[in-house]
Backbone as a ProteinNet text record, in pm:
[ID]
protein_1_A
[PRIMARY]
MQITSALVVYACLWFLILFIVLPLRMVSQGEAGAVVKGTTSSAPSDPQMKRRFLIVSVIAFVIWVPLC
[TERTIARY]
4641.9	4636.7	4538.3	4438.1	4386.3	4478	4457.9	4482.1	4484.6	4316.6	4245.7	4389.8	4360.4	4431.6	4592.1	4593.4	4749.3	4759.7	4659.3	4723.1	4637.6	4551.3	4527.4	4649.8	4750.9	4888.4	4896.1	4962.1	5061.1	4985.6	4937.3	4873.9	4877.7	4891.8	4810.4	5012.1	5093.9	5186.7	5300.9	5249.5	5344	5254.3	5164.6	5138.3	5203.5	5201.7	5231.1	5398.8	5469.8	5621.8	5667.2	5514	5541.9	5560.2	5485.3	5405.4	5590.5	5596.8	5713.2	5928.5	5887.5	5994.7	5936.2	5791.6	5817.5	5884.4	5843.2	5952.3	6116.3	6180.6	6356.6	6387.8	6518.6	6631	6504.2	6386.2	6317.8	6387.9	6416.2	6484.4	6336.5	6318.4	6209.9	6245.8	6196.5	6272.5	6296.8	6258.7	6368.2	6474.7	6503.4	6592.3	6734.5	6618.6	6704.5	6727.6	6653.2	6682.1	6616.1	6505.6	6462.2	6277	6294.3	6150.6	5975	5905.1	5865.3	5749.9	5691.2	5618.5	5504.2	5389.7	5329.5	5255.3	5381	5445.9	5443.6	5417.2	5472.4	5626.3	5693	5836.5	5835.9	5788.9	5835.5	5765.3	5740.1	5731.4	5799.4	5863.2	5977.3	5985	6174	6224.4	6248.9	6254	6312	6160.2	6086.5	6064.9	6109.5	6151.3	6191.6	6074.3	5950	5844.9	5871.9	5949.1	5959.5	6012.3	6173.9	6300.6	6150.5	6116.1	6059.2	5971.7	5924.8	5865.7	5799.6	5959	6039.4	6069.4	6186.4	6191	6125.8	6044.4	5862.4	5787.7	5858.9	5759.1	5874	5971.1	6056.7	6077	6037.1	6034.7	5939.5	5792.8	5742.8	5705.7	5726.9	5810.2	5845	5997.4	6096	6026.1	5931.9	5783.8	5710.3	5661.2	5526.6	5526	5678.2	5687.2	5641.3	5794.3	5736.7	5593.4	5534.8	5449.3	5261.5	5320.3	5258.7	5304
12226.7	12160.7	12036.1	12084.1	11951.4	11833.4	11681.5	11679.2	11691	11689.3	11766.1	11937.9	11946.1	12135.3	12090.7	12017.9	11958.4	11953.9	11876.9	11818.3	11893	11991.1	12098.1	12187.4	12190.6	12312.6	12251.8	12122.3	12071.8	12032.2	12028	12020.3	12169.3	12269.3	12382.3	12439.1	12357.2	12425.5	12324.3	12224.2	12162.3	12137.8	12243.7	12253.1	12391.9	12485.3	12638.7	12606.6	12519.6	12483.8	12410.9	12301.7	12265.8	12397.6	12447.2	12569.2	12630.4	12636	12713.2	12699.8	12525.5	12446.1	12418.3	12383.7	12271.7	12384.1	12531.8	12643.7	12637.5	12575.1	12615.9	12558.6	12541.8	12505.4	12377.1	12409	12352.6	12340	12247	12348.4	12248.5	12358	12283.5	12227.5	12154.9	12135.1	12221.2	12274.4	12365.2	12410.2	12409.3	12464.1	12312.2	12197.2	12080.9	12064.7	12082.1	12069.6	11915.2	11835.8	11801.2	11795.8	11847.8	11879.1	11717.1	11743.4	11599.4	11608.8	11550.8	11577.4	11587.8	11759.1	11711.4	11769	11805.5	11939	12078.3	12140.1	12311.9	12276.4	12358.4	12387.6	12439.1	12473.4	12520.1	12404	12286.6	12133	12082.7	12063.3	11993.8	11854.2	11877.2	11788.2	11626.2	11697.7	11637.4	11641.4	11617.2	11724.1	11693.2	11531.4	11515.9	11532.6	11467.1	11451.9	11428.6	11292.9	11202.6	11257.2	11354.2	11395.6	11537.5	11652.1	11707.1	11656.7	11642.8	11593.4	11549.8	11449.5	11423.1	11564.3	11615.7	11738.1	11845	11881.4	12023.7	11905	11768	11705.5	11717.7	11760.5	11789.1	11870.3	12006.7	12169.1	12182.4	12116.6	12183	12023.9	11983	11936.9	11958.6	12016.3	12118.5	12327.6	12320.9	12466	12446.4	12294.4	12293.1	12193.5	12216.9	12180.3	12204.9	12440.2	12476.9	12577.1	12557.3	12615.6	12475.3	12397.4	12308.6	12325.2
13728.9	13690.4	13601.5	13569	13602.1	13467.5	13396.4	13283.8	13213.8	13160.3	13007.1	12965.1	13151.8	13071.9	13017.2	13078.5	13057.8	12958.4	12900.2	12751.6	12690.8	12664	12559	12532.7	12652	12627.9	12584.3	12599.5	12541.1	12402.4	12337.5	12221.5	12137.5	12188.6	12188.2	12161.4	12247.6	12183.1	12119.2	12057.1	11993.4	11803.1	11851	11667.7	11722.6	11756.4	11732.3	11654.5	11776.8	11761	11613.5	11522.1	11465.5	11368.5	11324.1	11184.2	11251.4	11300.6	11352.1	11286.3	11316.1	11255.2	11138.5	11067.4	10949.4	10815.4	10812.8	10697	10732.6	10845.9	10871.6	10784.2	10741.7	10640.6	10523.2	10473.8	10420.5	10267.8	10189.1	10004.1	9915.7	9817.7	9776.9	9678.3	9558.5	9410.6	9373	9328.7	9243.7	9262.3	9364.8	9467.3	9404.5	9389.8	9476	9309.5	9253.1	9089.2	8975	9027.7	9072.5	9144.3	8982.6	9005.6	8939.9	9028.2	8987.4	8952.7	8820.6	8784.2	8826.8	8793.5	8848.6	9023.4	9055.2	9182.1	9109	9189	9136.6	9201.2	9171.1	9184.2	9359.7	9425.4	9512.9	9656.4	9633.1	9690.6	9800.3	9881.5	9928.8	9838.4	9909.7	9847.4	9878.9	10013.1	10139.4	10243.4	10277.1	10403.8	10547	10553.1	10693.6	10823.2	10785.2	10894.6	11010.4	11024.9	11141.9	11200.3	11174.3	11225.5	11312.2	11200.2	11248	11358.9	11360.8	11486	11625.4	11590	11717.7	11734.7	11682.3	11717.7	11781.4	11696.6	11795.4	11926.6	11922.3	12072.9	12199.4	12134.5	12259.1	12301.8	12170.9	12189.3	12327.2	12284.7	12306.9	12450.6	12516.7	12669.7	12770.6	12684.2	12763.5	12749.6	12665.2	12735.8	12844.1	12784.6	12803.5	12994.2	13078.2	13185.4	13303.2	13256.6	13363.4	13353	13247	13221	13297.9	13296	13429.2	13540
[MASK]
++++++++++++++++++++++++++++++++++++++++++++++++++++++++++++++++++++

């Protein structure tokens, strides 16, 4: 497999896994009881995006290695 193809496969896996991981353990502002003015109550209170990106990167790499 060429390098470009491998990177495209990794990017596709990464985004697929990101959209699977995003809603997991998400606490909305309404559930937390602290709705910020100008936002909906369903907005996340603490999305922890850096942590989620790290988790997604590790999972995508583990799946990507045997594929390529």
